């Protein structure tokens, strides 16, 4: 099916400018170039929009969507542009609608333990404002220093604490959404249970901006855990490290995080950060965090997990209790993606997720793929969730054409294995976006794919809302 | 809009019998009468189906739905019939499709901490089978002794442990669904994070059988907490009791449950069960459960909550640590609905939910409504979730006509207050079904209601799947 979109005429630009005001409309190429891509590789995916709008209210967004509906202009919503699946790329041109100027905390409600904020607030900024009250939003992703709340919700982002706390969606009690038709809809509220009609809120969570634009959200807060402590556990081989993960999860202790980093991920990142970690003979490391309300309980659990790691062949078990050491280690973990990108900007950062007991089966297959396709695949990720960020890296020597030939073959093979033999999924937290939509179609049974299409058509019959994402 | 449905002809009955086999088709009035109602009052809501099918596999259900689609016959899925909103009532006749014969546990996967079971298993039976392995399904409702897993999911049931563990939906990792068109779709799996396409699983959770029939599910299990203990705390007035609830929630302790029971709920139930509780001067009681892995921590938290109750005017704080006493008290709580029903079968069991800080504002308004309409409204429920089961009871002396006049007026007034002033919702866990669909329309903004309708039309364009539920 091919959709005909309208043209962004001079008259339309005038109407849009009347809605948002001159400072919130960008049309010159130099400025809008920044909005042509996200964190996927620019060479492969970038598209330039016709113009960029930075509205300051839901009312403005509603007016924009009414115009877009009238003229059939594609609209691509955008948060911080920190996405990893091309979700914010304006594939068919038209309007990029950035929520960057809608970045206020609207209410902190301590009696109900909620915060209401606009979609454009940086996630870390939100938690900074909550810190003095001893509260936090537990559902944030690893990119918290740059990403926006709206993007977190649209992608249902995971993150470093998901083993214990779950992902973004669990914490979203309410949201305001502007539909493709330009209606402003308030979903949910501050209640913690609700079965009054279809759960549209859950549907918008993770819908990647293809059903509407999230403009604000009400988030359930938790008290900041009084104690948190970390183990850094090196193993001689990656396989030994990953094999311990399901054993930890079966012990009855629920760690906050179990992160896995293979040797090449750590090496690239230490060199990028000018940091050093003890790496002699190390094949991979686990970074395990445990938090709680009670120091003794946390310590006991930490020792129990540490002992298990030792029994399973850990080379060493380092405890990082003080905040500085913890921050140093987590900084390595958080910067891996960036470090690999600096090494080779053309790459495919993967996000496969498998049942936890199957996670030891992923690495041997990655080894086979490395050998078969002669590429390096540094691997790290949220092992405690069964979620690994294997990163297929274009060797700086390889031509772009060769890469474009290799990438889909390797990915098809990997995804078939993950979704077939292991019962896993192709994306745990980064989303489908532009990058994986062909693969999603390939691995999704036709009846389910048909429901995806019916859903999209029901909410956005003109296909103007972030078209070309998730679905083909 | 009026839909024309086909007729259940003799030939069609023959075709259906060929699918399910003779023992799984009921057509004589005496037997199908049992399938004409759920736990809502029969006098007000019952409808008799044309026939009842008890298929034994998803394949049979798929074949039934293909026939129903061809002939445009309404199909009403049914679990245990323990629903409280008329969801399983065949409003337009046609087929009642009961999953009662699909009641097997298919797999307990200890490595992944999951269980896969058919939709017709009794929830308690599922937990019984898990007990010996030290595991449990945390998302079950209060009716666990009768309700089916499929119904729990279709209603996104809450329950006694939701304050700490959340509701059913949080634990559903995967499900098998048969669509109105007769396709069998597998959603999710055993992964704990997944953003691969729209989250159809979440959409089916709580959709009350209006989008398809849930035939099996894969559930995330937790380890049974090693320690659990309860407080039973009487207060002189209901208002004093309920006012403590948000204070407990703000302390940083997360109890497993905070249940509220007013005096008349307790009296009716004690008399129904031939049980006695110390009730002199008591206006209401809180039943608070705390569980955990560590005896000392649970005890410390219990004392902290008990002290808070005392400071806030509790008459007494009873600790029930042994299993027998705990079961006695919880049995009173679990039997309230049944006891009130025995007292007066014609009633409206309500399920309003409000932000936790607003819960003290609900009772004064109920007092006003009692006085204005001259009815009794015993009240109990999951106070820790902001969810109260105020039960508007027809006085045995009142005529059915007078009741039918009174009920909608009182409910409209209550719902307007809950959804307007308090930012609450009309149902926290029982669902909309037949009983609340008019009220849902009244309290839902048109743009949101339009999305509900678009969603229903996208999944079930012939309106054969549990028609007349949720939407009008």
XYZ file of N, CA and C in Angstrom, chain A residues 96-318:
669
model
N 8.653 17.481 11.789
C 9.152 16.899 13.041
C 8.618 17.756 14.172
N 7.954 17.100 15.124
C 7.348 17.822 16.232
C 8.141 17.483 17.493
N 9.000 18.410 17.875
C 9.848 18.160 19.043
C 9.203 18.736 20.298
N 9.184 17.921 21.362
C 8.575 18.395 22.618
C 9.609 19.066 23.529
N 10.765 19.425 22.980
C 11.884 19.919 23.803
C 11.558 21.140 24.653
N 10.564 21.935 24.222
C 10.238 23.131 25.021
C 9.147 22.870 26.063
N 8.653 21.652 26.084
C 7.647 21.300 27.094
C 8.361 20.464 28.152
N 9.038 21.171 29.062
C 9.968 20.452 29.939
C 9.809 20.782 31.417
N 8.567 21.063 31.812
C 8.344 21.475 33.203
C 7.816 20.327 34.070
N 8.218 20.354 35.325
C 7.523 19.553 36.333
C 6.267 20.335 36.704
N 5.112 19.721 36.596
C 3.862 20.447 36.840
C 3.377 20.307 38.277
N 3.620 19.134 38.852
C 3.151 18.933 40.230
C 3.898 17.771 40.871
N 4.368 17.977 42.087
C 4.837 16.847 42.890
C 3.807 16.671 43.996
N 3.140 15.522 43.991
C 2.051 15.274 44.937
C 2.558 14.245 45.955
N 3.055 14.758 47.079
C 3.671 13.843 48.054
C 2.640 12.964 48.743
N 1.409 13.461 48.861
C 0.382 12.662 49.524
C 0.040 11.425 48.700
N 0.056 11.557 47.387
C -0.228 10.415 46.523
C 1.026 9.776 45.949
N 2.188 10.306 46.301
C 3.453 9.812 45.761
C 3.451 9.787 44.232
N 3.105 10.925 43.648
C 3.133 11.031 42.185
C 3.826 12.326 41.769
N 4.338 12.318 40.545
C 4.807 13.554 39.934
C 4.148 13.652 38.565
N 3.760 14.862 38.194
C 3.223 15.094 36.855
C 4.165 16.049 36.139
N 4.607 15.651 34.959
C 5.585 16.462 34.237
C 5.296 16.442 32.753
N 5.811 17.443 32.054
C 5.663 17.501 30.602
C 6.616 16.509 29.937
N 6.271 16.162 28.698
C 6.987 15.086 28.002
C 8.443 15.420 27.687
N 8.777 16.719 27.636
C 10.114 17.096 27.191
C 11.138 17.224 28.309
N 10.781 16.850 29.508
C 11.758 16.975 30.597
C 12.796 15.861 30.478
N 14.065 16.211 30.752
C 15.125 15.198 30.767
C 14.897 14.321 32.001
N 14.981 13.028 31.812
C 14.634 12.084 32.880
C 15.461 12.320 34.140
N 16.735 12.585 33.956
C 17.600 12.814 35.117
C 17.203 14.083 35.870
N 16.804 15.102 35.124
C 16.346 16.365 35.705
C 15.116 16.111 36.595
N 14.241 15.252 36.128
C 13.062 14.873 36.912
C 13.498 14.238 38.231
N 14.404 13.288 38.161
C 14.860 12.639 39.394
C 15.645 13.592 40.298
N 16.362 14.544 39.689
C 17.064 15.554 40.506
C 16.070 16.353 41.341
N 14.950 16.709 40.717
C 13.952 17.512 41.432
C 13.245 16.713 42.532
N 13.274 15.386 42.402
C 12.591 14.541 43.385
C 13.494 14.158 44.553
N 14.797 14.240 44.301
C 15.791 13.699 45.236
C 15.657 14.265 46.648
N 15.496 15.588 46.740
C 15.455 16.220 48.059
C 14.256 15.744 48.878
N 13.259 15.201 48.197
C 12.090 14.686 48.927
C 12.209 13.188 49.206
N 13.348 12.622 48.851
C 13.551 11.200 49.124
C 12.754 10.292 48.204
N 12.390 10.815 47.025
C 11.560 10.038 46.094
C 12.291 9.857 44.769
N 11.891 8.834 44.010
C 12.438 8.696 42.660
C 11.504 7.951 41.727
N 11.731 8.182 40.429
C 11.025 7.501 39.347
C 11.900 6.316 38.961
N 11.391 5.093 39.228
C 12.238 3.908 39.119
C 12.351 3.367 37.701
N 11.557 3.877 36.778
C 11.471 3.230 35.465
C 12.346 3.843 34.380
N 13.464 4.432 34.742
C 14.216 5.173 33.724
C 15.262 4.297 33.014
N 15.611 4.700 31.791
C 16.623 3.955 31.022
C 18.056 4.433 31.299
N 19.016 3.748 30.680
C 20.437 4.056 30.887
C 20.819 5.434 30.341
N 20.050 5.921 29.372
C 20.374 7.216 28.761
C 19.755 8.362 29.543
N 19.537 8.152 30.846
C 18.775 9.128 31.633
C 19.339 10.532 31.643
N 20.618 10.648 31.318
C 21.200 11.992 31.347
C 20.796 12.844 30.150
N 20.290 12.188 29.095
C 19.876 12.953 27.921
C 18.415 12.730 27.531
N 17.899 11.524 27.741
C 16.583 11.190 27.184
C 15.464 11.982 27.846
N 14.324 12.069 27.139
C 13.159 12.785 27.656
C 12.136 11.776 28.188
N 11.364 12.243 29.139
C 10.295 11.425 29.700
C 9.334 10.895 28.623
N 8.942 11.769 27.697
C 7.989 11.364 26.654
C 8.516 10.214 25.817
N 9.804 10.291 25.486
C 10.432 9.219 24.718
C 10.507 7.929 25.511
N 10.837 8.040 26.795
C 10.871 6.845 27.662
C 9.543 6.101 27.599
N 8.450 6.882 27.650
C 7.124 6.264 27.664
C 6.780 5.707 26.285
N 7.054 6.502 25.258
C 6.722 6.066 23.896
C 7.474 4.788 23.531
N 8.670 4.597 24.112
C 9.453 3.393 23.825
C 9.274 2.321 24.907
N 8.572 2.641 25.970
C 8.527 1.767 27.154
C 9.938 1.328 27.522
N 10.773 2.316 27.770
C 12.198 2.086 27.984
C 12.450 1.218 29.210
N 13.488 0.433 29.117
C 13.920 -0.366 30.261
C 15.031 0.377 30.957
N 15.969 -0.337 31.490
C 17.075 0.359 32.104
C 17.762 -0.486 33.125
N 18.642 0.166 33.867
C 19.534 -0.551 34.760
C 18.866 -1.140 35.991
N 17.672 -0.715 36.322
C 17.051 -1.199 37.560
C 15.841 -2.097 37.279
N 15.688 -2.514 36.026
C 14.444 -3.200 35.638
C 14.287 -4.580 36.269
N 15.390 -5.236 36.648
C 15.261 -6.569 37.242
C 14.348 -6.483 38.459
N 14.595 -5.497 39.297
C 13.778 -5.332 40.497
C 12.545 -4.466 40.258
N 12.730 -3.365 39.563
C 11.661 -2.359 39.518
C 10.783 -2.403 38.266
N 11.150 -3.232 37.282
C 10.364 -3.246 36.046
C 10.695 -2.052 35.167
N 10.017 -1.938 34.041
C 10.335 -0.904 33.068
C 9.405 0.302 33.222
N 9.626 1.306 32.370
C 8.908 2.579 32.460
C 7.399 2.411 32.662
N 6.795 1.553 31.838
C 5.336 1.426 31.822
C 4.707 1.167 33.173
N 5.400 0.461 34.036
C 4.821 0.129 35.330
C 4.518 1.365 36.169
N 5.236 2.452 35.901
C 5.134 3.638 36.751
C 4.236 4.735 36.191
N 3.706 4.519 34.991
C 2.901 5.572 34.376
C 1.435 5.390 34.793
N 0.971 6.276 35.649
C -0.414 6.189 36.135
C -1.365 6.955 35.224
N -0.875 8.005 34.640
C -1.748 8.818 33.799
C -0.956 9.473 32.695
N -1.618 9.845 31.636
C -0.926 10.615 30.604
C -1.903 11.469 29.810
N -1.328 12.480 29.194
C -2.100 13.293 28.259
C -1.551 12.995 26.872
N -2.461 12.728 25.944
C -2.064 12.354 24.592
C -2.813 13.236 23.610
N -2.143 13.664 22.545
C -2.849 14.310 21.440
C -2.974 13.279 20.314
N -4.190 13.060 19.860
C -4.425 12.047 18.822
C -4.044 12.598 17.444
N -3.903 11.717 16.472
C -3.627 12.186 15.104
C -4.689 13.169 14.600
N -5.904 13.052 15.099
C -6.988 13.951 14.675
C -6.969 15.289 15.422
N -6.080 15.402 16.421
C -5.979 16.658 17.143
C -6.850 16.753 18.376
N -7.296 15.618 18.897
C -8.006 15.637 20.181
C -7.013 15.483 21.319
N -7.275 16.178 22.412
C -6.448 16.017 23.611
C -7.172 15.050 24.533
N -6.521 13.961 24.862
C -7.160 12.919 25.664
C -6.351 12.710 26.943
N -7.063 12.710 28.087
C -6.415 12.421 29.377
C -6.692 10.966 29.723
N -5.667 10.194 29.917
C -5.846 8.773 30.244
C -5.347 8.509 31.658
N -6.054 7.600 32.363
C -5.629 7.258 33.720
C -5.760 8.434 34.645
N -4.843 8.579 35.567
C -4.902 9.650 36.554
C -3.902 9.357 37.653
N -4.374 9.331 38.891
C -3.484 9.018 40.016
C -3.915 7.744 40.722
N -4.840 6.993 40.118
C -5.251 5.738 40.755
C -4.272 4.636 40.374
N -4.138 3.658 41.276
C -3.169 2.597 41.015
C -3.812 1.360 40.380
N -5.140 1.311 40.377
C -5.867 0.212 39.757
C -6.982 0.825 38.941
N -7.263 0.271 37.774
C -8.309 0.863 36.958
C -8.683 -0.103 35.844
N -9.921 -0.526 35.822
C -10.391 -1.350 34.709
C -11.630 -0.726 34.073
N -11.639 0.606 34.036
C -12.793 1.317 33.494
C -12.605 1.540 31.993
N -12.914 0.514 31.208
C -12.746 0.604 29.748
C -11.405 0.048 29.315
N -11.169 0.033 28.004
C -9.898 -0.493 27.485
C -8.727 0.308 28.038
N -7.610 -0.366 28.233
C -6.454 0.290 28.839
C -5.628 1.007 27.770
N -6.151 2.152 27.327
C -5.486 2.901 26.257
C -4.106 3.388 26.678
N -3.963 3.659 27.966
C -2.680 4.124 28.482
C -1.596 3.089 28.170
N -1.875 1.837 28.485
C -0.897 0.785 28.215
C -0.627 0.644 26.720
N -1.626 0.948 25.921
C -1.452 0.844 24.479
C -0.523 1.938 23.962
N -0.662 3.132 24.503
C 0.227 4.224 24.081
C 1.661 4.007 24.570
N 1.786 3.365 25.742
C 3.130 3.072 26.251
C 3.795 2.089 25.291
N 4.918 2.480 24.736
C 5.623 1.596 23.802
C 5.114 1.654 22.374
N 4.202 2.590 22.066
C 3.664 2.638 20.695
C 4.499 3.536 19.785
N 5.611 4.025 20.284
C 6.629 4.708 19.481
C 6.088 5.906 18.697
N 5.128 6.595 19.277
C 4.627 7.809 18.621
C 3.824 7.539 17.362
N 3.390 6.292 17.157
C 2.639 5.986 15.931
C 1.131 6.104 16.113
N 0.685 6.291 17.368
C -0.759 6.382 17.627
C -1.165 7.758 18.150
N -0.191 8.566 18.498
C -0.472 9.883 19.052
C 0.773 10.421 19.727
N 0.671 11.625 20.252
C 1.825 12.283 20.865
C 1.599 12.421 22.363
N 2.480 11.854 23.144
C 2.378 11.971 24.599
C 2.872 13.358 24.993
N 2.034 14.113 25.708
C 2.413 15.483 26.038
C 2.721 15.676 27.525
N 2.096 14.852 28.378
C 2.491 14.885 29.781
C 2.157 13.555 30.447
N 2.732 13.322 31.608
C 2.493 12.042 32.283
C 2.497 12.226 33.784
N 1.711 11.377 34.443
C 1.721 11.294 35.904
C 2.369 9.969 36.288
N 3.389 10.071 37.117
C 4.256 8.939 37.414
C 4.142 8.551 38.874
N 4.073 7.267 39.120
C 4.101 6.761 40.482
C 5.544 6.797 41.003
N 5.730 7.321 42.187
C 7.080 7.438 42.748
C 7.306 6.415 43.847
N 8.549 6.087 44.043
C 8.940 5.235 45.163
C 9.881 6.029 46.063
N 9.986 5.576 47.298
C 10.985 6.151 48.179
C 12.371 5.683 47.750
N 13.351 6.582 47.768
C 14.717 6.187 47.424
C 15.172 5.128 48.430
N 15.666 3.969 47.943
C 16.122 2.933 48.877
C 17.243 3.477 49.756
N 17.186 3.136 51.036
C 18.154 3.712 51.969
C 19.558 3.202 51.720
N 19.667 1.973 51.295
C 20.989 1.354 51.101
C 21.082 0.783 49.694
N 22.245 0.963 49.060
C 22.491 0.305 47.779
C 23.960 -0.061 47.729
N 24.233 -1.237 47.233
C 25.628 -1.650 47.163
C 25.827 -2.502 45.910
N 27.085 -2.564 45.438
C 27.370 -3.229 44.174
C 28.472 -4.256 44.291
N 28.342 -5.271 43.471
C 29.436 -6.217 43.276
C 29.936 -6.069 41.844
N 31.260 -6.069 41.684
C 31.843 -6.160 40.356
C 32.580 -7.490 40.314
N 32.145 -8.377 39.411
C 32.622 -9.757 39.450
C 33.219 -10.177 38.114
N 34.556 -10.239 38.020
C 35.189 -10.694 36.781
C 35.228 -12.224 36.676
N 35.024 -12.703 35.464
C 35.139 -14.133 35.151
C 36.154 -14.300 34.024
N 36.739 -15.505 33.962
C 37.740 -15.739 32.914
C 37.096 -15.776 31.529
N 35.860 -16.250 31.470
C 35.199 -16.283 30.155
C 33.808 -15.667 30.242
N 33.359 -15.147 29.089
C 32.025 -14.561 29.017
C 30.971 -15.612 29.340
N 31.207 -16.822 28.855
C 30.219 -17.883 29.052
C 30.045 -18.216 30.535
N 31.162 -18.248 31.278
C 31.062 -18.506 32.719
C 30.244 -17.409 33.412
N 30.498 -16.168 33.009
C 29.801 -15.040 33.642
C 28.298 -15.129 33.393
N 27.919 -15.329 32.153
C 26.497 -15.296 31.814
C 25.754 -16.493 32.405
N 26.476 -17.607 32.545
C 25.822 -18.813 33.089
C 25.397 -18.633 34.552
N 26.032 -17.695 35.251
C 25.688 -17.471 36.654
C 24.345 -16.714 36.793
N 23.998 -15.962 35.750
C 22.838 -15.061 35.858
C 21.536 -15.788 36.227
N 21.143 -16.842 35.494
C 19.903 -17.520 35.925
C 20.011 -18.136 37.309
N 21.217 -18.523 37.717
C 21.381 -19.089 39.062
C 21.112 -18.031 40.129
N 21.581 -16.821 39.893
C 21.318 -15.724 40.844
C 19.809 -15.489 40.950
N 19.153 -15.472 39.797
C 17.724 -15.164 39.776
C 16.898 -16.246 40.479
N 17.427 -17.457 40.554
C 16.680 -18.551 41.185
C 16.840 -18.604 42.702
N 17.758 -17.774 43.233
C 18.054 -17.842 44.665
C 16.967 -17.261 45.563
N 16.039 -16.527 44.971
C 15.017 -15.895 45.796
C 15.356 -14.450 46.146
N 16.572 -14.044 45.829
C 16.950 -12.631 46.009
C 16.624 -11.914 44.701
N 16.056 -10.723 44.798
C 15.828 -9.959 43.575
C 16.782 -8.771 43.549
N 17.886 -8.899 42.800
C 18.817 -7.770 42.721
C 18.167 -6.611 41.964
N 18.680 -5.423 42.189
C 18.214 -4.262 41.434
C 18.645 -4.388 39.974
N 19.889 -4.823 39.776
C 20.413 -4.994 38.421
C 21.413 -6.135 38.378
N 21.458 -6.799 37.244
C 22.571 -7.706 36.930
C 23.007 -7.344 35.522
N 24.100 -6.603 35.430
C 24.600 -6.154 34.137
C 25.770 -7.026 33.708
N 25.817 -7.296 32.419
C 26.891 -8.106 31.845
C 27.709 -7.225 30.894
N 29.057 -7.362 30.959
C 29.914 -6.620 30.018
C 31.012 -7.557 29.570
N 31.133 -7.779 28.275
C 32.235 -8.640 27.841
C 33.529 -7.827 27.745
N 34.628 -8.536 27.548
C 35.936 -7.878 27.608
C 36.056 -6.731 26.620
N 35.609 -6.954 25.386
C 35.829 -5.898 24.396
C 34.975 -4.669 24.708
N 33.789 -4.853 25.259
C 32.993 -3.692 25.684
C 33.729 -2.886 26.751
N 34.289 -3.600 27.712
C 34.975 -2.898 28.812
C 36.234 -2.194 28.293
N 36.987 -2.893 27.479
C 38.237 -2.295 26.951
C 37.969 -1.019 26.165
N 36.997 -1.102 25.239
C 36.678 0.082 24.428
C 36.238 1.238 25.323
N 35.474 0.935 26.351
C 34.918 1.998 27.187
C 35.973 2.579 28.120
N 36.818 1.725 28.693
C 37.882 2.236 29.555
C 38.797 3.166 28.764
N 39.063 2.770 27.537
C 39.953 3.626 26.742
C 39.221 4.926 26.392
N 37.929 4.865 26.095
C 37.134 6.060 25.781
C 37.077 7.003 26.978
N 36.962 6.440 28.186
C 36.811 7.252 29.398
C 38.152 7.552 30.080
N 39.228 6.973 29.526
C 40.513 7.086 30.199
C 40.421 6.526 31.629
N 39.745 5.446 31.749
C 39.482 4.792 33.036
C 40.252 3.474 33.019
N 40.523 2.921 34.186
C 41.133 1.589 34.163
C 40.409 0.661 35.124
N 40.205 -0.551 34.676
C 39.638 -1.587 35.531
C 40.605 -2.774 35.472
N 40.693 -3.563 36.532
C 41.613 -4.705 36.534
C 41.139 -5.753 35.531
N 41.883 -5.906 34.423
C 41.368 -6.735 33.332
C 42.230 -7.952 32.981
N 43.281 -8.191 33.763
C 44.180 -9.284 33.381
C 43.460 -10.638 33.413
N 43.441 -11.282 32.275
C 42.815 -12.606 32.171
C 41.300 -12.599 32.220
N 40.701 -11.404 32.194
C 39.249 -11.304 32.340
C 38.539 -11.473 30.997
N 37.514 -12.309 30.958
C 36.713 -12.493 29.748
C 35.424 -11.677 29.764
N 34.905 -11.462 30.961
C 33.679 -10.662 31.093
C 33.467 -10.330 32.566
N 32.614 -9.377 32.823
C 32.285 -9.003 34.200
C 30.780 -8.933 34.381
N 30.364 -9.244 35.592
C 28.993 -8.928 35.996
C 29.042 -7.749 36.961
N 28.104 -6.849 36.808
C 27.936 -5.742 37.739
C 26.564 -5.928 38.375
N 26.575 -6.181 39.670
C 25.332 -6.543 40.357
C 25.023 -5.505 41.425
N 23.826 -4.961 41.391
C 23.429 -4.012 42.427
C 22.305 -4.614 43.262
N 22.396 -4.397 44.550
C 21.313 -4.789 45.457
C 20.963 -3.574 46.293
N 19.674 -3.266 46.411
C 19.295 -2.161 47.288
C 18.179 -2.599 48.222
N 17.889 -1.749 49.185
C 16.854 -2.095 50.152
C 16.731 -1.044 51.227
N 15.912 -1.355 52.226
C 15.676 -0.395 53.300
C 16.583 -0.674 54.488
N 17.258 -1.813 54.458
C 17.930 -2.268 55.656
C 19.352 -2.724 55.330
N 20.327 -2.102 55.985
C 21.737 -2.334 55.660
C 22.130 -3.802 55.791
N 21.677 -4.415 56.910
C 22.068 -5.810 57.150
C 21.516 -6.756 56.082
N 20.266 -6.523 55.704
C 19.661 -7.384 54.679
C 20.424 -7.248 53.364
N 20.700 -6.016 52.967
C 21.429 -5.795 51.716
C 22.795 -6.482 51.780
N 23.486 -6.320 52.899
C 24.817 -6.929 53.038
C 24.723 -8.456 52.956
N 23.732 -9.023 53.657
C 23.565 -10.477 53.643
C 23.308 -10.987 52.222
N 22.437 -10.285 51.519
C 22.119 -10.706 50.149
C 23.330 -10.561 49.229
N 24.054 -9.477 49.444
C 25.264 -9.223 48.642
C 26.269 -10.358 48.824
N 26.459 -10.768 50.071
C 27.407 -11.849 50.360
C 26.924 -13.163 49.737
N 25.617 -13.381 49.838
C 25.069 -14.622 49.278
C 25.292 -14.688 47.757
N 25.043 -13.569 47.083
C 25.260 -13.528 45.636
C 26.755 -13.643 45.317
N 27.566 -12.939 46.107
C 29.017 -13.009 45.902
C 29.544 -14.431 46.061
N 29.056 -15.114 47.093
C 29.479 -16.508 47.326
C 29.101 -17.400 46.145
N 27.906 -17.202 45.665
C 27.460 -17.988 44.508
C 28.384 -17.762 43.309
N 28.738 -16.496 43.064
C 29.635 -16.177 41.950
C 30.990 -16.885 42.138
N 31.502 -16.846 43.363
C 32.789 -17.509 43.636
C 32.715 -19.008 43.354
N 31.643 -19.629 43.873
C 31.457 -21.066 43.611
C 31.408 -21.371 42.128
N 30.884 -20.440 41.366
C 30.715 -20.669 39.927
C 31.924 -20.191 39.135
N 33.038 -19.973 39.827
C 34.285 -19.719 39.114
C 34.676 -18.270 38.916
N 34.048 -17.341 39.658
C 34.461 -15.941 39.532
C 35.932 -15.805 39.905
N 36.656 -14.936 39.199
C 38.071 -14.734 39.494
C 38.251 -13.949 40.788
N 37.269 -13.135 41.094
C 37.389 -12.165 42.183
C 35.967 -11.655 42.452
N 35.676 -11.181 43.663
C 34.403 -10.502 43.900
C 34.714 -9.166 44.594
N 34.602 -8.080 43.833
C 34.850 -6.760 44.425
C 33.532 -6.168 44.930
